PDB file of N, CA and C and ligand atoms in Angstrom:
ATOM      1  N   MET N   1      -5.238  -1.154 -11.925  1.00 69.00           N
ATOM      2  CA  MET N   1      -4.364  -1.081 -10.762  1.00 69.00           C
ATOM      3  C   MET N   1      -5.198  -1.192  -9.503  1.00 69.00           C
ATOM      4  N   SER N   2      -4.602  -1.817  -8.509  1.00 89.00           N
ATOM      5  CA  SER N   2      -5.336  -1.974  -7.262  1.00 89.00           C
ATOM      6  C   SER N   2      -4.380  -2.404  -6.161  1.00 89.00           C
ATOM      7  N   ILE N   3      -4.960  -2.556  -4.987  1.00 94.00           N
ATOM      8  CA  ILE N   3      -4.178  -3.026  -3.851  1.00 94.00           C
ATOM      9  C   ILE N   3      -4.611  -4.435  -3.476  1.00 94.00           C
ATOM     10  N   LYS N   4      -3.750  -5.096  -2.687  1.00 94.00           N
ATOM     11  CA  LYS N   4      -4.087  -6.382  -2.079  1.00 94.00           C
ATOM     12  C   LYS N   4      -3.807  -6.235  -0.593  1.00 94.00           C
ATOM     13  N   ILE N   5      -4.688  -6.733   0.249  1.00 96.00           N
ATOM     14  CA  ILE N   5      -4.467  -6.672   1.694  1.00 96.00           C
ATOM     15  C   ILE N   5      -4.261  -8.083   2.217  1.00 96.00           C
ATOM     16  N   ASP N   6      -3.145  -8.293   2.906  1.00 96.00           N
ATOM     17  CA  ASP N   6      -2.822  -9.593   3.487  1.00 96.00           C
ATOM     18  C   ASP N   6      -3.473  -9.674   4.872  1.00 96.00           C
ATOM     19  N   VAL N   7      -4.523 -10.478   4.991  1.00 96.00           N
ATOM     20  CA  VAL N   7      -5.249 -10.567   6.268  1.00 96.00           C
ATOM     21  C   VAL N   7      -4.380 -11.142   7.387  1.00 96.00           C
ATOM     22  N   ASN N   8      -3.357 -11.878   7.024  1.00 97.00           N
ATOM     23  CA  ASN N   8      -2.476 -12.444   8.048  1.00 97.00           C
ATOM     24  C   ASN N   8      -1.575 -11.387   8.684  1.00 97.00           C
ATOM     25  N   LYS N   9      -1.371 -10.277   7.966  1.00 97.00           N
ATOM     26  CA  LYS N   9      -0.534  -9.195   8.508  1.00 97.00           C
ATOM     27  C   LYS N   9      -1.361  -8.053   9.082  1.00 97.00           C
ATOM     28  N   CYS N  10      -2.598  -7.932   8.649  1.00 98.00           N
ATOM     29  CA  CYS N  10      -3.459  -6.840   9.112  1.00 98.00           C
ATOM     30  C   CYS N  10      -3.785  -7.013  10.594  1.00 98.00           C
ATOM     31  N   VAL N  11      -3.603  -5.908  11.350  1.00 98.00           N
ATOM     32  CA  VAL N  11      -3.924  -5.945  12.789  1.00 98.00           C
ATOM     33  C   VAL N  11      -5.205  -5.168  13.099  1.00 98.00           C
ATOM     34  N   GLY N  12      -5.863  -4.676  12.048  1.00 97.00           N
ATOM     35  CA  GLY N  12      -7.145  -3.992  12.246  1.00 97.00           C
ATOM     36  C   GLY N  12      -7.041  -2.612  12.851  1.00 97.00           C
ATOM     37  N   CYS N  13      -5.962  -1.885  12.544  1.00 98.00           N
ATOM     38  CA  CYS N  13      -5.737  -0.580  13.178  1.00 98.00           C
ATOM     39  C   CYS N  13      -6.608   0.546  12.603  1.00 98.00           C
ATOM     40  N   ASN N  14      -7.236   0.324  11.473  1.00 98.00           N
ATOM     41  CA  ASN N  14      -8.151   1.286  10.827  1.00 98.00           C
ATOM     42  C   ASN N  14      -7.480   2.402  10.035  1.00 98.00           C
ATOM     43  N   LYS N  15      -6.146   2.489  10.058  1.00 97.00           N
ATOM     44  CA  LYS N  15      -5.456   3.606   9.392  1.00 97.00           C
ATOM     45  C   LYS N  15      -5.809   3.685   7.910  1.00 97.00           C
ATOM     46  N   CYS N  16      -5.858   2.551   7.239  1.00 98.00           N
ATOM     47  CA  CYS N  16      -6.134   2.569   5.803  1.00 98.00           C
ATOM     48  C   CYS N  16      -7.573   2.992   5.518  1.00 98.00           C
ATOM     49  N   LEU N  17      -8.498   2.563   6.385  1.00 97.00           N
ATOM     50  CA  LEU N  17      -9.906   2.955   6.206  1.00 97.00           C
ATOM     51  C   LEU N  17     -10.057   4.465   6.322  1.00 97.00           C
ATOM     52  N   GLU N  18      -9.331   5.031   7.277  1.00 97.00           N
ATOM     53  CA  GLU N  18      -9.475   6.460   7.548  1.00 97.00           C
ATOM     54  C   GLU N  18      -8.830   7.323   6.467  1.00 97.00           C
ATOM     55  N   ILE N  19      -7.779   6.819   5.822  1.00 97.00           N
ATOM     56  CA  ILE N  19      -7.037   7.655   4.877  1.00 97.00           C
ATOM     57  C   ILE N  19      -7.544   7.518   3.436  1.00 97.00           C
ATOM     58  N   CYS N  20      -8.186   6.429   3.083  1.00 97.00           N
ATOM     59  CA  CYS N  20      -8.582   6.220   1.683  1.00 97.00           C
ATOM     60  C   CYS N  20      -9.561   7.309   1.251  1.00 97.00           C
ATOM     61  N   PRO N  21      -9.194   8.118   0.257  1.00 97.00           N
ATOM     62  CA  PRO N  21     -10.069   9.215  -0.164  1.00 97.00           C
ATOM     63  C   PRO N  21     -11.375   8.749  -0.811  1.00 97.00           C
ATOM     64  N   GLY N  22     -11.422   7.505  -1.215  1.00 96.00           N
ATOM     65  CA  GLY N  22     -12.641   6.994  -1.827  1.00 96.00           C
ATOM     66  C   GLY N  22     -13.468   6.126  -0.900  1.00 96.00           C
ATOM     67  N   SER N  23     -13.056   6.019   0.358  1.00 97.00           N
ATOM     68  CA  SER N  23     -13.742   5.145   1.330  1.00 97.00           C
ATOM     69  C   SER N  23     -13.951   3.741   0.755  1.00 97.00           C
ATOM     70  N   LEU N  24     -12.883   3.186   0.203  1.00 97.00           N
ATOM     71  CA  LEU N  24     -12.987   1.903  -0.495  1.00 97.00           C
ATOM     72  C   LEU N  24     -12.663   0.706   0.391  1.00 97.00           C
ATOM     73  N   ILE N  25     -12.125   0.966   1.592  1.00 98.00           N
ATOM     74  CA  ILE N  25     -11.653  -0.129   2.440  1.00 98.00           C
ATOM     75  C   ILE N  25     -12.614  -0.319   3.618  1.00 98.00           C
ATOM     76  N   TYR N  26     -12.913  -1.577   3.902  1.00 97.00           N
ATOM     77  CA  TYR N  26     -13.866  -1.947   4.962  1.00 97.00           C
ATOM     78  C   TYR N  26     -13.202  -2.958   5.891  1.00 97.00           C
ATOM     79  N   LYS N  27     -13.912  -3.328   6.944  1.00 97.00           N
ATOM     80  CA  LYS N  27     -13.421  -4.357   7.855  1.00 97.00           C
ATOM     81  C   LYS N  27     -14.394  -5.536   7.813  1.00 97.00           C
ATOM     82  N   ASN N  28     -13.842  -6.732   7.925  1.00 97.00           N
ATOM     83  CA  ASN N  28     -14.720  -7.902   7.976  1.00 97.00           C
ATOM     84  C   ASN N  28     -15.014  -8.275   9.433  1.00 97.00           C
ATOM     85  N   GLU N  29     -15.730  -9.357   9.634  1.00 96.00           N
ATOM     86  CA  GLU N  29     -16.150  -9.736  10.985  1.00 96.00           C
ATOM     87  C   GLU N  29     -14.968 -10.159  11.863  1.00 96.00           C
ATOM     88  N   SER N  30     -13.824 -10.402  11.238  1.00 97.00           N
ATOM     89  CA  SER N  30     -12.617 -10.750  11.990  1.00 97.00           C
ATOM     90  C   SER N  30     -11.724  -9.536  12.240  1.00 97.00           C
ATOM     91  N   ASN N  31     -12.261  -8.344  11.996  1.00 97.00           N
ATOM     92  CA  ASN N  31     -11.530  -7.092  12.214  1.00 97.00           C
ATOM     93  C   ASN N  31     -10.352  -6.916  11.249  1.00 97.00           C
ATOM     94  N   LYS N  32     -10.452  -7.521  10.087  1.00 98.00           N
ATOM     95  CA  LYS N  32      -9.403  -7.396   9.074  1.00 98.00           C
ATOM     96  C   LYS N  32      -9.893  -6.494   7.950  1.00 98.00           C
ATOM     97  N   ALA N  33      -8.982  -5.705   7.412  1.00 98.00           N
ATOM     98  CA  ALA N  33      -9.335  -4.783   6.336  1.00 98.00           C
ATOM     99  C   ALA N  33      -9.436  -5.516   5.003  1.00 98.00           C
ATOM    100  N   PHE N  34     -10.347  -5.034   4.174  1.00 97.00           N
ATOM    101  CA  PHE N  34     -10.437  -5.562   2.811  1.00 97.00           C
ATOM    102  C   PHE N  34     -10.982  -4.472   1.890  1.00 97.00           C
ATOM    103  N   ILE N  35     -10.645  -4.577   0.609  1.00 96.00           N
ATOM    104  CA  ILE N  35     -11.167  -3.634  -0.369  1.00 96.00           C
ATOM    105  C   ILE N  35     -12.324  -4.314  -1.083  1.00 96.00           C
ATOM    106  N   LYS N  36     -13.456  -3.621  -1.115  1.00 93.00           N
ATOM    107  CA  LYS N  36     -14.679  -4.232  -1.618  1.00 93.00           C
ATOM    108  C   LYS N  36     -14.684  -4.315  -3.145  1.00 93.00           C
ATOM    109  N   TYR N  37     -14.400  -3.192  -3.787  1.00 92.00           N
ATOM    110  CA  TYR N  37     -14.410  -3.160  -5.250  1.00 92.00           C
ATOM    111  C   TYR N  37     -13.026  -2.722  -5.731  1.00 92.00           C
ATOM    112  N   GLU N  38     -12.193  -3.702  -6.029  1.00 90.00           N
ATOM    113  CA  GLU N  38     -10.804  -3.408  -6.391  1.00 90.00           C
ATOM    114  C   GLU N  38     -10.697  -2.484  -7.591  1.00 90.00           C
ATOM    115  N   LYS N  39     -11.642  -2.613  -8.507  1.00 91.00           N
ATOM    116  CA  LYS N  39     -11.574  -1.806  -9.723  1.00 91.00           C
ATOM    117  C   LYS N  39     -11.748  -0.316  -9.438  1.00 91.00           C
ATOM    118  N   ASP N  40     -12.309   0.027  -8.281  1.00 94.00           N
ATOM    119  CA  ASP N  40     -12.528   1.437  -7.958  1.00 94.00           C
ATOM    120  C   ASP N  40     -11.276   2.129  -7.417  1.00 94.00           C
ATOM    121  N   CYS N  41     -10.248   1.371  -7.063  1.00 95.00           N
ATOM    122  CA  CYS N  41      -9.006   1.949  -6.532  1.00 95.00           C
ATOM    123  C   CYS N  41      -8.265   2.654  -7.658  1.00 95.00           C
ATOM    124  N   TRP N  42      -7.898   3.905  -7.446  1.00 93.00           N
ATOM    125  CA  TRP N  42      -7.165   4.639  -8.486  1.00 93.00           C
ATOM    126  C   TRP N  42      -5.683   4.744  -8.152  1.00 93.00           C
ATOM    127  N   GLY N  43      -5.234   4.007  -7.157  1.00 91.00           N
ATOM    128  CA  GLY N  43      -3.805   3.865  -6.915  1.00 91.00           C
ATOM    129  C   GLY N  43      -3.102   5.076  -6.344  1.00 91.00           C
ATOM    130  N   CYS N  44      -3.741   5.775  -5.434  1.00 93.00           N
ATOM    131  CA  CYS N  44      -3.102   6.973  -4.861  1.00 93.00           C
ATOM    132  C   CYS N  44      -1.981   6.611  -3.893  1.00 93.00           C
ATOM    133  N   THR N  45      -1.933   5.395  -3.426  1.00 92.00           N
ATOM    134  CA  THR N  45      -0.939   4.824  -2.501  1.00 92.00           C
ATOM    135  C   THR N  45      -1.042   5.354  -1.060  1.00 92.00           C
ATOM    136  N   ALA N  46      -2.059   6.132  -0.752  1.00 95.00           N
ATOM    137  CA  ALA N  46      -2.202   6.669   0.608  1.00 95.00           C
ATOM    138  C   ALA N  46      -2.275   5.544   1.646  1.00 95.00           C
ATOM    139  N   CYS N  47      -3.021   4.502   1.353  1.00 97.00           N
ATOM    140  CA  CYS N  47      -3.174   3.419   2.326  1.00 97.00           C
ATOM    141  C   CYS N  47      -1.862   2.663   2.525  1.00 97.00           C
ATOM    142  N   LEU N  48      -1.067   2.522   1.468  1.00 95.00           N
ATOM    143  CA  LEU N  48       0.222   1.836   1.602  1.00 95.00           C
ATOM    144  C   LEU N  48       1.120   2.569   2.579  1.00 95.00           C
ATOM    145  N   LYS N  49       1.110   3.899   2.471  1.00 93.00           N
ATOM    146  CA  LYS N  49       1.987   4.706   3.330  1.00 93.00           C
ATOM    147  C   LYS N  49       1.517   4.693   4.780  1.00 93.00           C
ATOM    148  N   GLU N  50       0.236   4.484   5.016  1.00 94.00           N
ATOM    149  CA  GLU N  50      -0.295   4.488   6.385  1.00 94.00           C
ATOM    150  C   GLU N  50      -0.129   3.150   7.095  1.00 94.00           C
ATOM    151  N   CYS N  51      -0.104   2.069   6.358  1.00 96.00           N
ATOM    152  CA  CYS N  51      -0.048   0.756   6.996  1.00 96.00           C
ATOM    153  C   CYS N  51       1.366   0.475   7.511  1.00 96.00           C
ATOM    154  N   LYS N  52       1.498   0.366   8.814  1.00 93.00           N
ATOM    155  CA  LYS N  52       2.815   0.138   9.442  1.00 93.00           C
ATOM    156  C   LYS N  52       3.150  -1.346   9.533  1.00 93.00           C
ATOM    157  N   PHE N  53       2.281  -2.181   9.008  1.00 95.00           N
ATOM    158  CA  PHE N  53       2.460  -3.620   9.170  1.00 95.00           C
ATOM    159  C   PHE N  53       2.711  -4.324   7.834  1.00 95.00           C
ATOM    160  N   LYS N  54       2.976  -3.531   6.808  1.00 93.00           N
ATOM    161  CA  LYS N  54       3.283  -4.067   5.469  1.00 93.00           C
ATOM    162  C   LYS N  54       2.195  -5.026   4.992  1.00 93.00           C
ATOM    163  N   ALA N  55       0.985  -4.739   5.399  1.00 97.00           N
ATOM    164  CA  ALA N  55      -0.129  -5.631   5.045  1.00 97.00           C
ATOM    165  C   ALA N  55      -0.720  -5.289   3.677  1.00 97.00           C
ATOM    166  N   ILE N  56      -0.407  -4.085   3.172  1.00 97.00           N
ATOM    167  CA  ILE N  56      -1.015  -3.666   1.908  1.00 97.00           C
ATOM    168  C   ILE N  56       0.049  -3.629   0.818  1.00 97.00           C
ATOM    169  N   LYS N  57      -0.252  -4.282  -0.272  1.00 95.00           N
ATOM    170  CA  LYS N  57       0.636  -4.245  -1.435  1.00 95.00           C
ATOM    171  C   LYS N  57      -0.133  -3.679  -2.614  1.00 95.00           C
ATOM    172  N   TYR N  58       0.617  -3.006  -3.429  1.00 94.00           N
ATOM    173  CA  TYR N  58       0.055  -2.387  -4.617  1.00 94.00           C
ATOM    174  C   TYR N  58       0.456  -3.239  -5.810  1.00 94.00           C
ATOM    175  N   TYR N  59      -0.503  -3.582  -6.611  1.00 91.00           N
ATOM    176  CA  TYR N  59      -0.253  -4.447  -7.755  1.00 91.00           C
ATOM    177  C   TYR N  59       0.127  -3.604  -8.967  1.00 91.00           C
ATOM    178  N   LEU N  60       1.313  -3.873  -9.509  1.00 88.00           N
ATOM    179  CA  LEU N  60       1.809  -3.107 -10.656  1.00 88.00           C
ATOM    180  C   LEU N  60       1.568  -3.923 -11.925  1.00 88.00           C
ATOM    181  N   GLY N  61       0.471  -3.666 -12.550  1.00 81.00           N
ATOM    182  CA  GLY N  61       0.070  -4.437 -13.721  1.00 81.00           C
ATOM    183  C   GLY N  61       0.871  -4.125 -14.971  1.00 81.00           C
ATOM    184  N   THR N  62       0.650  -4.913 -15.972  1.00 79.00           N
ATOM    185  CA  THR N  62       1.351  -4.746 -17.243  1.00 79.00           C
ATOM    186  C   THR N  62       1.035  -3.398 -17.875  1.00 79.00           C
ATOM    187  N   ASP N  63      -0.174  -2.898 -17.626  1.00 74.00           N
ATOM    188  CA  ASP N  63      -0.587  -1.644 -18.257  1.00 74.00           C
ATOM    189  C   ASP N  63       0.288  -0.458 -17.831  1.00 74.00           C
ATOM    190  N   ILE N  64       0.975  -0.566 -16.695  1.00 73.00           N
ATOM    191  CA  ILE N  64       1.876   0.515 -16.302  1.00 73.00           C
ATOM    192  C   ILE N  64       3.331   0.031 -16.274  1.00 73.00           C
ATOM    193  N   GLY N  65       3.592  -1.054 -16.958  1.00 74.00           N
ATOM    194  CA  GLY N  65       4.965  -1.544 -17.090  1.00 74.00           C
ATOM    195  C   GLY N  65       5.448  -2.385 -15.935  1.00 74.00           C
ATOM    196  N   GLY N  66       4.562  -2.722 -15.007  1.00 79.00           N
ATOM    197  CA  GLY N  66       4.989  -3.457 -13.821  1.00 79.00           C
ATOM    198  C   GLY N  66       5.059  -4.959 -14.002  1.00 79.00           C
ATOM    199  N   ASN N  67       4.366  -5.459 -15.020  1.00 84.00           N
ATOM    200  CA  ASN N  67       4.392  -6.894 -15.323  1.00 84.00           C
ATOM    201  C   ASN N  67       4.101  -7.769 -14.105  1.00 84.00           C
ATOM    202  N   GLY N  68       3.163  -7.320 -13.291  1.00 85.00           N
ATOM    203  CA  GLY N  68       2.746  -8.134 -12.151  1.00 85.00           C
ATOM    204  C   GLY N  68       3.575  -7.961 -10.898  1.00 85.00           C
ATOM    205  N   ALA N  69       4.496  -7.000 -10.884  1.00 92.00           N
ATOM    206  CA  ALA N  69       5.286  -6.758  -9.672  1.00 92.00           C
ATOM    207  C   ALA N  69       4.387  -6.170  -8.579  1.00 92.00           C
ATOM    208  N   GLU N  70       4.885  -6.215  -7.352  1.00 93.00           N
ATOM    209  CA  GLU N  70       4.130  -5.679  -6.223  1.00 93.00           C
ATOM    210  C   GLU N  70       4.958  -4.628  -5.496  1.00 93.00           C
ATOM    211  N   LEU N  71       4.257  -3.664  -4.930  1.00 94.00           N
ATOM    212  CA  LEU N  71       4.915  -2.557  -4.232  1.00 94.00           C
ATOM    213  C   LEU N  71       4.361  -2.462  -2.820  1.00 94.00           C
ATOM    214  N   TYR N  72       5.243  -2.310  -1.849  1.00 94.00           N
ATOM    215  CA  TYR N  72       4.782  -1.968  -0.511  1.00 94.00           C
ATOM    216  C   TYR N  72       5.719  -0.901   0.057  1.00 94.00           C
ATOM    217  N   VAL N  73       5.265  -0.222   1.088  1.00 94.00           N
ATOM    218  CA  VAL N  73       6.032   0.895   1.639  1.00 94.00           C
ATOM    219  C   VAL N  73       6.412   0.592   3.083  1.00 94.00           C
ATOM    220  N   GLU N  74       7.674   0.839   3.376  1.00 94.00           N
ATOM    221  CA  GLU N  74       8.193   0.678   4.744  1.00 94.00           C
ATOM    222  C   GLU N  74       8.672   2.050   5.209  1.00 94.00           C
ATOM    223  N   GLU N  75       8.225   2.473   6.382  1.00 92.00           N
ATOM    224  CA  GLU N  75       8.594   3.785   6.904  1.00 92.00           C
ATOM    225  C   GLU N  75       9.687   3.647   7.950  1.00 92.00           C
ATOM    226  N   VAL N  76      10.777   4.404   7.768  1.00 94.00           N
ATOM    227  CA  VAL N  76      11.862   4.437   8.746  1.00 94.00           C
ATOM    228  C   VAL N  76      12.147   5.905   9.047  1.00 94.00           C
ATOM    229  N   ASN N  77      11.714   6.360  10.205  1.00 93.00           N
ATOM    230  CA  ASN N  77      11.800   7.780  10.578  1.00 93.00           C
ATOM    231  C   ASN N  77      11.135   8.630   9.492  1.00 93.00           C
ATOM    232  N   ASP N  78      11.871   9.550   8.861  1.00 93.00           N
ATOM    233  CA  ASP N  78      11.275  10.399   7.821  1.00 93.00           C
ATOM    234  C   ASP N  78      11.394   9.798   6.428  1.00 93.00           C
ATOM    235  N   THR N  79      11.952   8.606   6.351  1.00 95.00           N
ATOM    236  CA  THR N  79      12.190   7.993   5.042  1.00 95.00           C
ATOM    237  C   THR N  79      11.123   6.958   4.720  1.00 95.00           C
ATOM    238  N   LEU N  80      10.625   7.029   3.498  1.00 94.00           N
ATOM    239  CA  LEU N  80       9.731   5.995   2.988  1.00 94.00           C
ATOM    240  C   LEU N  80      10.526   5.132   2.023  1.00 94.00           C
ATOM    241  N   ASN N  81      10.616   3.854   2.315  1.00 95.00           N
ATOM    242  CA  ASN N  81      11.284   2.922   1.412  1.00 95.00           C
ATOM    243  C   ASN N  81      10.217   2.190   0.601  1.00 95.00           C
ATOM    244  N   TRP N  82      10.223   2.432  -0.695  1.00 94.00           N
ATOM    245  CA  TRP N  82       9.239   1.845  -1.610  1.00 94.00           C
ATOM    246  C   TRP N  82       9.853   0.564  -2.179  1.00 94.00           C
ATOM    247  N   HIS N  83       9.367  -0.575  -1.725  1.00 94.00           N
ATOM    248  CA  HIS N  83       9.903  -1.867  -2.161  1.00 94.00           C
ATOM    249  C   HIS N  83       9.094  -2.373  -3.348  1.00 94.00           C
ATOM    250  N   ILE N  84       9.780  -2.602  -4.431  1.00 94.00           N
ATOM    251  CA  ILE N  84       9.140  -3.178  -5.618  1.00 94.00           C
ATOM    252  C   ILE N  84       9.693  -4.584  -5.808  1.00 94.00           C
ATOM    253  N   THR N  85       8.814  -5.571  -5.724  1.00 91.00           N
ATOM    254  CA  THR N  85       9.239  -6.971  -5.850  1.00 91.00           C
ATOM    255  C   THR N  85       8.651  -7.550  -7.124  1.00 91.00           C
ATOM    256  N   ASP N  86       9.541  -8.016  -8.016  1.00 88.00           N
ATOM    257  CA  ASP N  86       9.020  -8.556  -9.273  1.00 88.00           C
ATOM    258  C   ASP N  86       8.644 -10.026  -9.111  1.00 88.00           C
ATOM    259  N   LYS N  87       8.157 -10.615 -10.185  1.00 85.00           N
ATOM    260  CA  LYS N  87       7.658 -11.990 -10.117  1.00 85.00           C
ATOM    261  C   LYS N  87       8.753 -12.993  -9.766  1.00 85.00           C
ATOM    262  N   CYS N  88      10.008 -12.633 -10.018  1.00 87.00           N
ATOM    263  CA  CYS N  88      11.133 -13.523  -9.712  1.00 87.00           C
ATOM    264  C   CYS N  88      11.653 -13.313  -8.298  1.00 87.00           C
ATOM    265  N   GLY N  89      11.001 -12.420  -7.547  1.00 86.00           N
ATOM    266  CA  GLY N  89      11.405 -12.195  -6.165  1.00 86.00           C
ATOM    267  C   GLY N  89      12.481 -11.134  -5.997  1.00 86.00           C
ATOM    268  N   ARG N  90      12.903 -10.510  -7.102  1.00 90.00           N
ATOM    269  CA  ARG N  90      13.910  -9.443  -6.984  1.00 90.00           C
ATOM    270  C   ARG N  90      13.277  -8.215  -6.351  1.00 90.00           C
ATOM    271  N   ASP N  91      14.025  -7.576  -5.471  1.00 90.00           N
ATOM    272  CA  ASP N  91      13.509  -6.448  -4.702  1.00 90.00           C
ATOM    273  C   ASP N  91      14.306  -5.194  -5.053  1.00 90.00           C
ATOM    274  N   VAL N  92      13.612  -4.165  -5.510  1.00 93.00           N
ATOM    275  CA  VAL N  92      14.235  -2.866  -5.774  1.00 93.00           C
ATOM    276  C   VAL N  92      13.661  -1.894  -4.763  1.00 93.00           C
ATOM    277  N   ILE N  93      14.518  -1.083  -4.147  1.00 95.00           N
ATOM    278  CA  ILE N  93      14.057  -0.140  -3.133  1.00 95.00           C
ATOM    279  C   ILE N  93      14.323   1.288  -3.599  1.00 95.00           C
ATOM    280  N   ILE N  94      13.284   2.102  -3.571  1.00 94.00           N
ATOM    281  CA  ILE N  94      13.415   3.530  -3.872  1.00 94.00           C
ATOM    282  C   ILE N  94      13.061   4.283  -2.592  1.00 94.00           C
ATOM    283  N   SER N  95      13.990   5.102  -2.105  1.00 95.00           N
ATOM    284  CA  SER N  95      13.785   5.811  -0.843  1.00 95.00           C
ATOM    285  C   SER N  95      13.446   7.273  -1.094  1.00 95.00           C
ATOM    286  N   THR N  96      12.452   7.765  -0.392  1.00 93.00           N
ATOM    287  CA  THR N  96      12.074   9.180  -0.481  1.00 93.00           C
ATOM    288  C   THR N  96      11.953   9.729   0.942  1.00 93.00           C
ATOM    289  N   ASN N  97      12.202  11.025   1.059  1.00 93.00           N
ATOM    290  CA  ASN N  97      12.107  11.675   2.366  1.00 93.00           C
ATOM    291  C   ASN N  97      10.768  12.386   2.460  1.00 93.00           C
ATOM    292  N   ARG N  98      10.014  12.064   3.500  1.00 87.00           N
ATOM    293  CA  ARG N  98       8.686  12.660   3.672  1.00 87.00           C
ATOM    294  C   ARG N  98       8.733  14.191   3.687  1.00 87.00           C
ATOM    295  N   LYS N  99       9.746  14.728   4.327  1.00 88.00           N
ATOM    296  CA  LYS N  99       9.815  16.176   4.487  1.00 88.00           C
ATOM    297  C   LYS N  99      10.187  16.899   3.195  1.00 88.00           C
ATOM    298  N   GLN N 100      10.711  16.140   2.233  1.00 86.00           N
ATOM    299  CA  GLN N 100      11.108  16.757   0.965  1.00 86.00           C
ATOM    300  C   GLN N 100      10.243  16.257  -0.193  1.00 86.00           C
ATOM    301  N   SER N 101       9.079  15.740   0.141  1.00 75.00           N
ATOM    302  CA  SER N 101       8.264  15.101  -0.897  1.00 75.00           C
ATOM    303  C   SER N 101       7.829  16.053  -2.004  1.00 75.00           C
ATOM    304  N   ASN N 102       7.742  17.336  -1.721  1.00 73.00           N
ATOM    305  CA  ASN N 102       7.334  18.271  -2.770  1.00 73.00           C
ATOM    306  C   ASN N 102       8.440  18.521  -3.789  1.00 73.00           C
ATOM    307  N   LYS N 103       9.655  18.060  -3.492  1.00 73.00           N
ATOM    308  CA  LYS N 103      10.771  18.250  -4.430  1.00 73.00           C
ATOM    309  C   LYS N 103      10.828  17.170  -5.490  1.00 73.00           C
ATOM    310  N   TYR N 104      10.130  16.049  -5.262  1.00 61.00           N
ATOM    311  CA  TYR N 104      10.235  14.957  -6.224  1.00 61.00           C
ATOM    312  C   TYR N 104       9.343  15.205  -7.424  1.00 61.00           C
TER     313      TYR N 104
HETATM  314  S1  SF4 V 201      -3.522  -0.012   7.932  1.00 53.80           S
HETATM  315 FE1  SF4 V 201      -2.738  -2.118   7.635  1.00 53.80          FE
HETATM  316  S2  SF4 V 201      -2.933  -3.094   9.641  1.00 53.80           S
HETATM  317 FE2  SF4 V 201      -4.198  -1.248   9.696  1.00 53.80          FE
HETATM  318  S3  SF4 V 201      -6.287  -1.955   9.140  1.00 53.80           S
HETATM  319 FE3  SF4 V 201      -5.253  -1.276   7.235  1.00 53.80          FE
HETATM  320  S4  SF4 V 201      -4.301  -3.147   6.378  1.00 53.80           S
HETATM  321 FE4  SF4 V 201      -4.817  -3.567   8.516  1.00 53.80          FE
HETATM  322  S1  SF4 V 202      -4.516   3.176  -3.172  1.00 53.80           S
HETATM  323 FE1  SF4 V 202      -5.686   5.045  -2.617  1.00 53.80          FE
HETATM  324  S2  SF4 V 202      -7.686   4.793  -3.627  1.00 53.80           S
HETATM  325 FE2  SF4 V 202      -6.701   2.765  -3.598  1.00 53.80          FE
HETATM  326  S3  SF4 V 202      -7.492   1.798  -1.737  1.00 53.80           S
HETATM  327 FE3  SF4 V 202      -5.537   2.764  -1.205  1.00 53.80          FE
HETATM  328  S4  SF4 V 202      -6.072   4.802  -0.416  1.00 53.80           S
HETATM  329 FE4  SF4 V 202      -7.877   3.996  -1.516  1.00 53.80          FE
END
């Protein structure tokens, strides 16, 4: 499991670099974020939740039943909308409330 960062959407805000507990994300000479060693990502999703520009997607591999689907997070007030897009382009949205996250 790992993340993918879309350099075309990244604005270089540093949020993902600051939040990654493994310090796995760096910036290139164009001020765009990238993950150096994808295999080291353990999929905590912290960076997805911090990126306000939908630049980070989480790859849902076959090993966890995702069959190559991708996940990104959109924040609307206290709600996190977890968008899961499969290979056919179908989008499933799971919404969670930040303030009630300990209940899930
Ligand atoms: S949080 Fe998003 S926009 Fe900001 S540096 Fe990371 S990938 Fe780029
Ligand atoms: S998912 Fe977690 S471990 Fe992986 S790059 Fe993002 S913040 Fe770091």
